[in-house]
mmCIF file of C-alpha atoms in Angstrom:
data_model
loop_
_atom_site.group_PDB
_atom_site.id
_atom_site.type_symbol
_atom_site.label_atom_id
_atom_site.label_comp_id
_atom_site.label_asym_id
_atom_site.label_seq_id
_atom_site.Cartn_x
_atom_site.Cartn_y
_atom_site.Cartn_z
ATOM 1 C CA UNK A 27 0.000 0.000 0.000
ATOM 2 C CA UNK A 28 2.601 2.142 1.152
ATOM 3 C CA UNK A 29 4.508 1.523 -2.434
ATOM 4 C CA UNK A 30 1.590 2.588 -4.535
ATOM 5 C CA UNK A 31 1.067 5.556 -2.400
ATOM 6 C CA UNK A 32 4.306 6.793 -3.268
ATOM 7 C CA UNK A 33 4.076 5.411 -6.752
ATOM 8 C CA UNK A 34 0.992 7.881 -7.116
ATOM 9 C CA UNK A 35 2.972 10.508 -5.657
ATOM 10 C CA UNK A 36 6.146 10.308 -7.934
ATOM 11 C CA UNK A 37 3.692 10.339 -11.342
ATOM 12 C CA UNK A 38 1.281 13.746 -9.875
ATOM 13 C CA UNK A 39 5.335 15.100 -9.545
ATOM 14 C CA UNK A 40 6.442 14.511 -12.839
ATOM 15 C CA UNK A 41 2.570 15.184 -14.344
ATOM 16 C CA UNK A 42 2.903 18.547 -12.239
ATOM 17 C CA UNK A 43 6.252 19.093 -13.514
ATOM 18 C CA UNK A 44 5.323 19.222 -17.146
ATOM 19 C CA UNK A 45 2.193 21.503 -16.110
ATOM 20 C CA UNK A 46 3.557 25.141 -18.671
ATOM 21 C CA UNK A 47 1.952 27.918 -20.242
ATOM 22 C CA UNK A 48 2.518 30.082 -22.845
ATOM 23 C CA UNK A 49 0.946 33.427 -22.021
ATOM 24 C CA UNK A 50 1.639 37.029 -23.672
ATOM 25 C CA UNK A 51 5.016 35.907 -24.690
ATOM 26 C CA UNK A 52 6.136 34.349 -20.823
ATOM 27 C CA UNK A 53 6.377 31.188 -20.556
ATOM 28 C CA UNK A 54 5.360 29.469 -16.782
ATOM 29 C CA UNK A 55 6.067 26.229 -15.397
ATOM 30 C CA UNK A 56 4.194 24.943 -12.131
ATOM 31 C CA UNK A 57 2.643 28.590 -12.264
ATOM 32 C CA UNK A 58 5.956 30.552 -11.858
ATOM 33 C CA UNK A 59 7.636 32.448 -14.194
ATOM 34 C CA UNK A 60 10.014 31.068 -15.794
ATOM 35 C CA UNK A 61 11.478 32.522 -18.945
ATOM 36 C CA UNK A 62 10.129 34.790 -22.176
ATOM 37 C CA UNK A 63 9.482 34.017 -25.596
ATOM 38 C CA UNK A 64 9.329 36.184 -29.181
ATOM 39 C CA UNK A 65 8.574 34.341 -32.824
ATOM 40 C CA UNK A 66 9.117 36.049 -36.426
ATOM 41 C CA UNK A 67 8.064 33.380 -38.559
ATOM 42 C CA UNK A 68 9.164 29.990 -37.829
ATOM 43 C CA UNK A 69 11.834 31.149 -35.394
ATOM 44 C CA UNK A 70 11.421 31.760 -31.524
ATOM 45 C CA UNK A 71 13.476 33.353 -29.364
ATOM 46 C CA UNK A 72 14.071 32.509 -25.654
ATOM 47 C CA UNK A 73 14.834 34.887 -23.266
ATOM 48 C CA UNK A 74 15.461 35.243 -19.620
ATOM 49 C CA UNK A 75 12.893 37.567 -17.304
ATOM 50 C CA UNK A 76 15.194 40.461 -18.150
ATOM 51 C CA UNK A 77 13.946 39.769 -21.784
ATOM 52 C CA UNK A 78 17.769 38.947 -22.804
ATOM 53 C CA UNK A 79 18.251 36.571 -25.658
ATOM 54 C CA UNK A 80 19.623 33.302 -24.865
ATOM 55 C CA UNK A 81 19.018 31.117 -27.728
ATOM 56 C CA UNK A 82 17.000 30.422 -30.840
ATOM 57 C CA UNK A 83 14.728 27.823 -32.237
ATOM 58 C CA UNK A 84 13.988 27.009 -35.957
ATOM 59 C CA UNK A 85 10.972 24.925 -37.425
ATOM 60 C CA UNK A 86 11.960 23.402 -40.655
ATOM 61 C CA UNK A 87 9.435 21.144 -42.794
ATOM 62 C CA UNK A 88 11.123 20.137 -46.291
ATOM 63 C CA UNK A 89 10.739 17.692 -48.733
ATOM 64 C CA UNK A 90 13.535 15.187 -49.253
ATOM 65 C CA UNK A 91 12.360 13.206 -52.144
ATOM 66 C CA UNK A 92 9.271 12.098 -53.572
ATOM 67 C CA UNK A 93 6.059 12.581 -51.002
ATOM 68 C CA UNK A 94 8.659 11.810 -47.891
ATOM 69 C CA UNK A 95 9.039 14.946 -45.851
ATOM 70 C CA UNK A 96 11.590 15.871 -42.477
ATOM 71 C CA UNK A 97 10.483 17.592 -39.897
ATOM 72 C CA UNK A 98 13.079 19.279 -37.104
ATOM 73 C CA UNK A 99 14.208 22.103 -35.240
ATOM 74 C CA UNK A 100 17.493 23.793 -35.653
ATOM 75 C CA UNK A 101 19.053 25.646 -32.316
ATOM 76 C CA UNK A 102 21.503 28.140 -32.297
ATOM 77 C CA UNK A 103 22.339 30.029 -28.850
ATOM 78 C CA UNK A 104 22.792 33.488 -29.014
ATOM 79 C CA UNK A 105 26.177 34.725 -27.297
ATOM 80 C CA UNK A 106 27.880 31.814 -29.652
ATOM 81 C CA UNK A 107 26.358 31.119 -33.147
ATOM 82 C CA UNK A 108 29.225 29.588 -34.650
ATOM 83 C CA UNK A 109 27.194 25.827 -34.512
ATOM 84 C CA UNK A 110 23.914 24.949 -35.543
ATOM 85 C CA UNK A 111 22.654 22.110 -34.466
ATOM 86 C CA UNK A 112 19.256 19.671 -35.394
ATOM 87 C CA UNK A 113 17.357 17.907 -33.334
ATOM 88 C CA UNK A 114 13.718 16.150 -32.829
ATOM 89 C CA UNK A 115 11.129 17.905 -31.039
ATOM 90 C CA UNK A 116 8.628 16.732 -29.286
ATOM 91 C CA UNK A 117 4.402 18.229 -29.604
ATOM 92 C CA UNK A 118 2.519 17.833 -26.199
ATOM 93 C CA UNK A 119 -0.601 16.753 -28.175
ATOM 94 C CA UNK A 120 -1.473 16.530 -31.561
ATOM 95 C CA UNK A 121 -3.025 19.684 -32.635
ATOM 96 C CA UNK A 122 -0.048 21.908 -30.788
ATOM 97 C CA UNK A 123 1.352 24.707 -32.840
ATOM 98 C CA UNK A 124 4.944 25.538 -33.162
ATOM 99 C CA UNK A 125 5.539 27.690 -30.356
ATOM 100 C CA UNK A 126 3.902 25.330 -27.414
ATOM 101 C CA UNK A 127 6.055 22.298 -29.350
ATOM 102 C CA UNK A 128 9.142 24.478 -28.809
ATOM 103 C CA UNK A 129 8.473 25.154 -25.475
ATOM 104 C CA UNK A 130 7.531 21.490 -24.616
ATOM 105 C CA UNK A 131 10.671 20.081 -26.302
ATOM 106 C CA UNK A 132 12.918 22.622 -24.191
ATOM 107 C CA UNK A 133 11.206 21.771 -21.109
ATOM 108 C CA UNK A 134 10.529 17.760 -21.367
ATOM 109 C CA UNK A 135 13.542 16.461 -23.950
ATOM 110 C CA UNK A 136 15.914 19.026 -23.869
ATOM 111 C CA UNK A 137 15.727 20.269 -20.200
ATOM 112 C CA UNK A 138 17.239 23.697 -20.668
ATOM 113 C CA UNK A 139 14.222 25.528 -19.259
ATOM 114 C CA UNK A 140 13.455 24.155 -15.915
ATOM 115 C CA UNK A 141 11.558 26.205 -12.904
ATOM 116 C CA UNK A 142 14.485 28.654 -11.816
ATOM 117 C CA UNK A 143 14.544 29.669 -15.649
ATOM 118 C CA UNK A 144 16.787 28.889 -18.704
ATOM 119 C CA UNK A 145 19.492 26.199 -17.499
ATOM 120 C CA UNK A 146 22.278 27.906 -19.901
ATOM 121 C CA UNK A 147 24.871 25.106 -18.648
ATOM 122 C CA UNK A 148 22.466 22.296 -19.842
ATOM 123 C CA UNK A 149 22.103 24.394 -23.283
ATOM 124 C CA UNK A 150 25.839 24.274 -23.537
ATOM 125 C CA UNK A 151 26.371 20.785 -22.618
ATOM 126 C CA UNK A 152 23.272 19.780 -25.158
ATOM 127 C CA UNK A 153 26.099 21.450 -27.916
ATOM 128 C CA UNK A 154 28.912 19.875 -26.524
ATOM 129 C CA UNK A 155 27.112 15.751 -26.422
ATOM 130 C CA UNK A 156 23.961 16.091 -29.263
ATOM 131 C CA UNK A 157 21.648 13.814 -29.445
ATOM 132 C CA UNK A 158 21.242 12.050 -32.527
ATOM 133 C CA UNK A 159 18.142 12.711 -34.664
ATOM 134 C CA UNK A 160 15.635 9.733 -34.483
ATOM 135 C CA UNK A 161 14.647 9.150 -37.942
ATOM 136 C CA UNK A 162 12.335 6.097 -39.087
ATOM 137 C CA UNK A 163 13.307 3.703 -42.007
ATOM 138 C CA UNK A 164 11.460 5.710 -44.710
ATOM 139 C CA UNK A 165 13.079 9.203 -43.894
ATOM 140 C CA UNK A 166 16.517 7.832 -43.968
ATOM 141 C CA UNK A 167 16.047 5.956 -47.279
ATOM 142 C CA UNK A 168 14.985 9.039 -49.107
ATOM 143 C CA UNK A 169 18.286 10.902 -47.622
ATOM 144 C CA UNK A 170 20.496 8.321 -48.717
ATOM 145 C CA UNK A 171 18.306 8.417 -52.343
ATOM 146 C CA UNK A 172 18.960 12.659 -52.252
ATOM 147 C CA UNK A 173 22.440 12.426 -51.340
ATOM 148 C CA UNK A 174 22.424 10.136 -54.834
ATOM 149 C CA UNK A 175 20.420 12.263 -56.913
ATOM 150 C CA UNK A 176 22.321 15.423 -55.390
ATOM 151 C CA UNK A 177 26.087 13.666 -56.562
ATOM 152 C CA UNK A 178 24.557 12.788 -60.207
ATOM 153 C CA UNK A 179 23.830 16.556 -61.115
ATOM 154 C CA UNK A 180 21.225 15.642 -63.437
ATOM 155 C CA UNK A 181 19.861 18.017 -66.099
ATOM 156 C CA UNK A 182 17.759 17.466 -69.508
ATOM 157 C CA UNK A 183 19.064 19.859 -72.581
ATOM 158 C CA UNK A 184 16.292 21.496 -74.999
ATOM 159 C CA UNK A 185 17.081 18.165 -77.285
ATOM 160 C CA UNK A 186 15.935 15.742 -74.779
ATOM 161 C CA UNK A 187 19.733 14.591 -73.874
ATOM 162 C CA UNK A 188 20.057 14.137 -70.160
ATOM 163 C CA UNK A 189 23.272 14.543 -68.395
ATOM 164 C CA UNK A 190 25.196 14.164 -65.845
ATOM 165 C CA UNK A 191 27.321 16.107 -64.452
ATOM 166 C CA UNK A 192 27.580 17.975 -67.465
ATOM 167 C CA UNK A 193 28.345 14.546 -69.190
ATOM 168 C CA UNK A 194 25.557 13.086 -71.486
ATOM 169 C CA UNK A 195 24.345 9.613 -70.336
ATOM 170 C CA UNK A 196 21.193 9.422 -72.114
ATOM 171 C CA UNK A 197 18.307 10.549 -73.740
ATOM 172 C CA UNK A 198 14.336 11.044 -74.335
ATOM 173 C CA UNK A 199 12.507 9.885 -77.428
ATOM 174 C CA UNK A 200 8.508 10.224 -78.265
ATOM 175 C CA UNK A 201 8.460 13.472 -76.555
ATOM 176 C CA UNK A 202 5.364 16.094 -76.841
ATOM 177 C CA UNK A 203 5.183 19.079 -78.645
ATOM 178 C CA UNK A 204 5.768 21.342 -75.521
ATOM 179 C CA UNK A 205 8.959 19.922 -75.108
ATOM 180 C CA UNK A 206 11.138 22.702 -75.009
ATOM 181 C CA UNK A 207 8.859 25.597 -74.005
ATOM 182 C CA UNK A 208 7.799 23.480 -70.571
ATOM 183 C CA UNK A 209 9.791 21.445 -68.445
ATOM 184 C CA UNK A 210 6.884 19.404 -67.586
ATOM 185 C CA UNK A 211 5.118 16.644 -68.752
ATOM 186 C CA UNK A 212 1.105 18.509 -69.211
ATOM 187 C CA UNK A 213 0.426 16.295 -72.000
ATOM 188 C CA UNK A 214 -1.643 13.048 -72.131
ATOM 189 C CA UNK A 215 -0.795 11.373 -74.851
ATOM 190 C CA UNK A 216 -1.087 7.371 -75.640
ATOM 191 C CA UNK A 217 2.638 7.073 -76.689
ATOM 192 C CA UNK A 218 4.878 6.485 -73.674
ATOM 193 C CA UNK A 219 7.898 8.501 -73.304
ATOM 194 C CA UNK A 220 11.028 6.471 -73.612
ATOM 195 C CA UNK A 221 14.478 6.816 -72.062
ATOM 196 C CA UNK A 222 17.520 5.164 -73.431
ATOM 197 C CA UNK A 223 21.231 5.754 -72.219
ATOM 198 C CA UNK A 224 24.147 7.105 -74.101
ATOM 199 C CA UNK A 225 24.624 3.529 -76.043
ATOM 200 C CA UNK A 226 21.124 3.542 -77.266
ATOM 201 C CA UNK A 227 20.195 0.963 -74.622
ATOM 202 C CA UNK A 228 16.424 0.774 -73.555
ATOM 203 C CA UNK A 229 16.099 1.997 -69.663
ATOM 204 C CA UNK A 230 12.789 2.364 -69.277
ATOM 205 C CA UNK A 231 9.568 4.405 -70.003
ATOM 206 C CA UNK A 232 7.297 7.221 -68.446
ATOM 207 C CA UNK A 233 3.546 6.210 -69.298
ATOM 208 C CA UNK A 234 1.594 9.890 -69.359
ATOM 209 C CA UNK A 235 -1.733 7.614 -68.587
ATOM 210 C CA UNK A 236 -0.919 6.142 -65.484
ATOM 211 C CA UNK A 237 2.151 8.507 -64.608
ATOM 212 C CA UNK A 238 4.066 5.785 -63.810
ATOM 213 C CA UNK A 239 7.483 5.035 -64.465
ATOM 214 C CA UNK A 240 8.588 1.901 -65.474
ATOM 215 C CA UNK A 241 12.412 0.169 -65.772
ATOM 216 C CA UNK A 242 13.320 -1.972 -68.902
ATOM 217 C CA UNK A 243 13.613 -4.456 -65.548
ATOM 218 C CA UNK A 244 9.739 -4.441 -64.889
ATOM 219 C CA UNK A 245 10.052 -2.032 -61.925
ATOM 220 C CA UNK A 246 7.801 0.497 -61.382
ATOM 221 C CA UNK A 247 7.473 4.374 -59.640
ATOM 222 C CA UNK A 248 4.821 6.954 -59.402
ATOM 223 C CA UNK A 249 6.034 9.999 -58.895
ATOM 224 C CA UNK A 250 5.022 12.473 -56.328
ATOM 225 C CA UNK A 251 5.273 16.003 -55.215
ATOM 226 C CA UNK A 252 4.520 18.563 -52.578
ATOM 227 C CA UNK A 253 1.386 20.563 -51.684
ATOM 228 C CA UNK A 254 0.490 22.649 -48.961
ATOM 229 C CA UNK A 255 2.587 20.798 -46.959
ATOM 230 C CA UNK A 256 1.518 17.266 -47.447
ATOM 231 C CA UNK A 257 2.214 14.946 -50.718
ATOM 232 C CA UNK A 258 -0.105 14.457 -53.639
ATOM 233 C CA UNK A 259 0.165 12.331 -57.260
ATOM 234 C CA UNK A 260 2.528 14.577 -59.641
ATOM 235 C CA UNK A 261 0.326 15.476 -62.350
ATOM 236 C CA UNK A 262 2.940 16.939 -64.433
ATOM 237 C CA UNK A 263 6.523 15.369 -63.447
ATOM 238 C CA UNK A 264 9.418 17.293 -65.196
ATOM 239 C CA UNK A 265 11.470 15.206 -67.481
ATOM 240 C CA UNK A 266 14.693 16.049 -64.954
ATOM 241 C CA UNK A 267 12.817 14.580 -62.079
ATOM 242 C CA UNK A 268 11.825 11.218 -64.260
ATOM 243 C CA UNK A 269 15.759 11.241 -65.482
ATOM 244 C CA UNK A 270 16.514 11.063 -61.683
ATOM 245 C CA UNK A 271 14.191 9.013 -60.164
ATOM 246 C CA UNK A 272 14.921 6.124 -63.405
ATOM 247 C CA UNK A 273 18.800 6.450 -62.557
ATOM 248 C CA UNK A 274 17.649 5.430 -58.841
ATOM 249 C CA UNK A 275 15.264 2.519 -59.823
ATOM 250 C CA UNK A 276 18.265 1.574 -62.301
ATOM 251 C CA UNK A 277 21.388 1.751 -60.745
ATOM 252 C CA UNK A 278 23.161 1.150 -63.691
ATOM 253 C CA UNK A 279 21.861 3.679 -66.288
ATOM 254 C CA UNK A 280 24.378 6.765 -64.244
ATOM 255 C CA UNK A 281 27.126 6.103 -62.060
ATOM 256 C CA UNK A 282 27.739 7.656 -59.745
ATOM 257 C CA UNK A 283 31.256 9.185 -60.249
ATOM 258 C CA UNK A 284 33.295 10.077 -56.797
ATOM 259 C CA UNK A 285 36.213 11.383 -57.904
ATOM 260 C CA UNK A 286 37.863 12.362 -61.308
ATOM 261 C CA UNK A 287 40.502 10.078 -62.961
ATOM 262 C CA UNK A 288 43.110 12.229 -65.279
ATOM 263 C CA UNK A 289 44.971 10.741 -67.755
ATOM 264 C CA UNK A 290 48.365 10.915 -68.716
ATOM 265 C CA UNK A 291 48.770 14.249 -70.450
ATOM 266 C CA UNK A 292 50.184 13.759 -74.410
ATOM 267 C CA UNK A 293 51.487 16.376 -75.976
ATOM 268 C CA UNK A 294 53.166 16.016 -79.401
ATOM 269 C CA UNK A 295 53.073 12.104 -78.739
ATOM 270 C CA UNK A 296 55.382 13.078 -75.451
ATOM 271 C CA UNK A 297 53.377 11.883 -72.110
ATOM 272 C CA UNK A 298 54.317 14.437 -69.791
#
C-alpha cells in the first residue's frame, strides 16, 4: 500500500512538472515564471525575465524526395552562433502549434528551461554531447536516395539529352510538342515517353496515362510532389525529375562518379 502511495505521488510530480503555459510571450512552469518568448516566422526566441536573448529555435518542414518529408528544429544560442545544431522535437498533443512544441521540447527532452529559468549550462552541454536525430526507415532511405540524386547533377538539354554532371548519359525519345517551351510533362498522350542511355540501350519508359514510371527491368514508380505541406500524385513530373528518379530505380543507367581520374597528359606524342 505504502509503495503505490508513493508510486501515485512520484507520477502527480512529474505530471505537475510538465504543467507550462505560454501566455503574452512568458512562458510558466508549475505557475511561476520562468522565462520569455518572441517568434518572427518559424523562429522563436528565448529569453530570460530580463527579456535577454539566450538562444534560438527554428521549425523546418522540407521535402527530401518524392512525397517523404523531415520535420526538425534547428538551435543556435545566441552569445555563440558559430554551430547549428538539429534535433527532434517533441508536440505535447497533436493539434499543438509551433511555439507550445518548442516550449515542450525545451522543457521535457531538452531540459534547458526548468523552474528557476533557462538552465544555460544544460544548453551548452546539449552542444557539446547532441543527441542524434531519431529518424524512421522511410526518412533515412529518401536521404540516402537525395544524397544520390544530389552527386549525379542531373539536367535534360532542350534536345531531350540528359546529363550528368555535365556529361551526357542518355536521352528522351517520343516526346510532346511542348517539349522545349515546358519542363513538364502537361500532355496526355497514348505514346509512352522512352528513355535510353548514351549507347542507345532501352532503360525504361514514363507512361503519361498512369504517370508511372517503369524500368526496362519491370520495376515500377509513381512519382510524387509537394502541396500545402503534405504529398499528392505529380500530375505533371518534369522530365529532370523522371531522369533522376529512373537512374535510382536503375542503378546502372548513371554512375555515380566520386572522384575524377586524369589521364596521362600527351602532348606532341610526349606523355608528360
Amino acid at each position: 500500500m505504502r509503495s503505490m502511495i508513493m508510486l501515485f505521488m512520484m507520477m502527480g510530480i512529474v505530471l505537475n512538472a510538465q504543467n507550462f503555459k505560454t501566455k503574452r510571450g512568458i512562458i510558466s512552469l508549475d505557475g511561476v515564471h520562468v522565462a520569455k518568448i518572441s517568434n518572427k516566422s518559424s523562429e522563436y526566441t528565448f529569453m530570460d525575465l530580463k527579456e535577454t536573448p539566450i538562444y534560438t529555435i527554428e521549425f523546418v518542414d522540407k521535402s527530401v524526395v518524392d512525397s517523404v518529408r523531415d520535420s526538425y528544429i534547428k538551435l543556435n544560442r545566441v552569445y555563440n552562433r558559430d554551430k547549428t545544431i538539429e534535433l527532434d522535437y517533441s508536440s505535447p498533443s497533436a493539434f499543438s502549434g509551433e511555439e507550445r512544441s518548442a516550449v515542450y521540447t525545451c522543457i521535457k527532452d531538452l531540459k534547458i528551461i526548468d523552474n528557476k529559468g533557462i538552465n544555460v549550462k544544460n544548453l551548452d552541454d546539449l552542444f557539446q554531447n547532441t543527441p542524434k536525430r531519431k529518424l524512421d526507415t522511410k526518412t533515412k532511405d529518401a536521404y540516402s536516395i537525395r544524397s544520390k540524386i544530389d552527386k549525379m547533377k542531373i539536367e535534360v538539354n532542350n534536345v531531350g539529352e540528359i546529363l550528368s554532371n555535365g556529361v551526357p548519359v542518355g536521352y528522351f525519345t517520343n516526346l510532346p510538342v511542348s517539349f522545349g517551351s515546358d519542363d513538364k510533362i502537361a500532355e496526355k498522350t497514348f505514346v509512352d515517353i522512352e528513355i535510353y542511355d548514351a549507347k542507345s540501350k532501352y532503360i525504361g519508359k514514363y507512361i503519361t496515362t498512369t504517370k508511372q514510371i517503369k524500368t526496362a527491368g519491370g520495376k515500377s514508380f509513381t512519382l510524387y510532389r509537394e502541396m500545402s505541406g503534405r504529398a499528392s500524385i505529380l500530375k505533371f513530373p518534369t522530365y529532370k525529375a523522371i531522369a533522376e528518379r529512373m537512374a535510382i530505380l536503375d542503378p546502372n543507367f548513371i554512375k555515380i562518379q566520386e572522384k575524377v581520374v586524369v589521364g596521362q597528359v600527351v602532348k606532341d606524342g610526349v606523355e608528360k
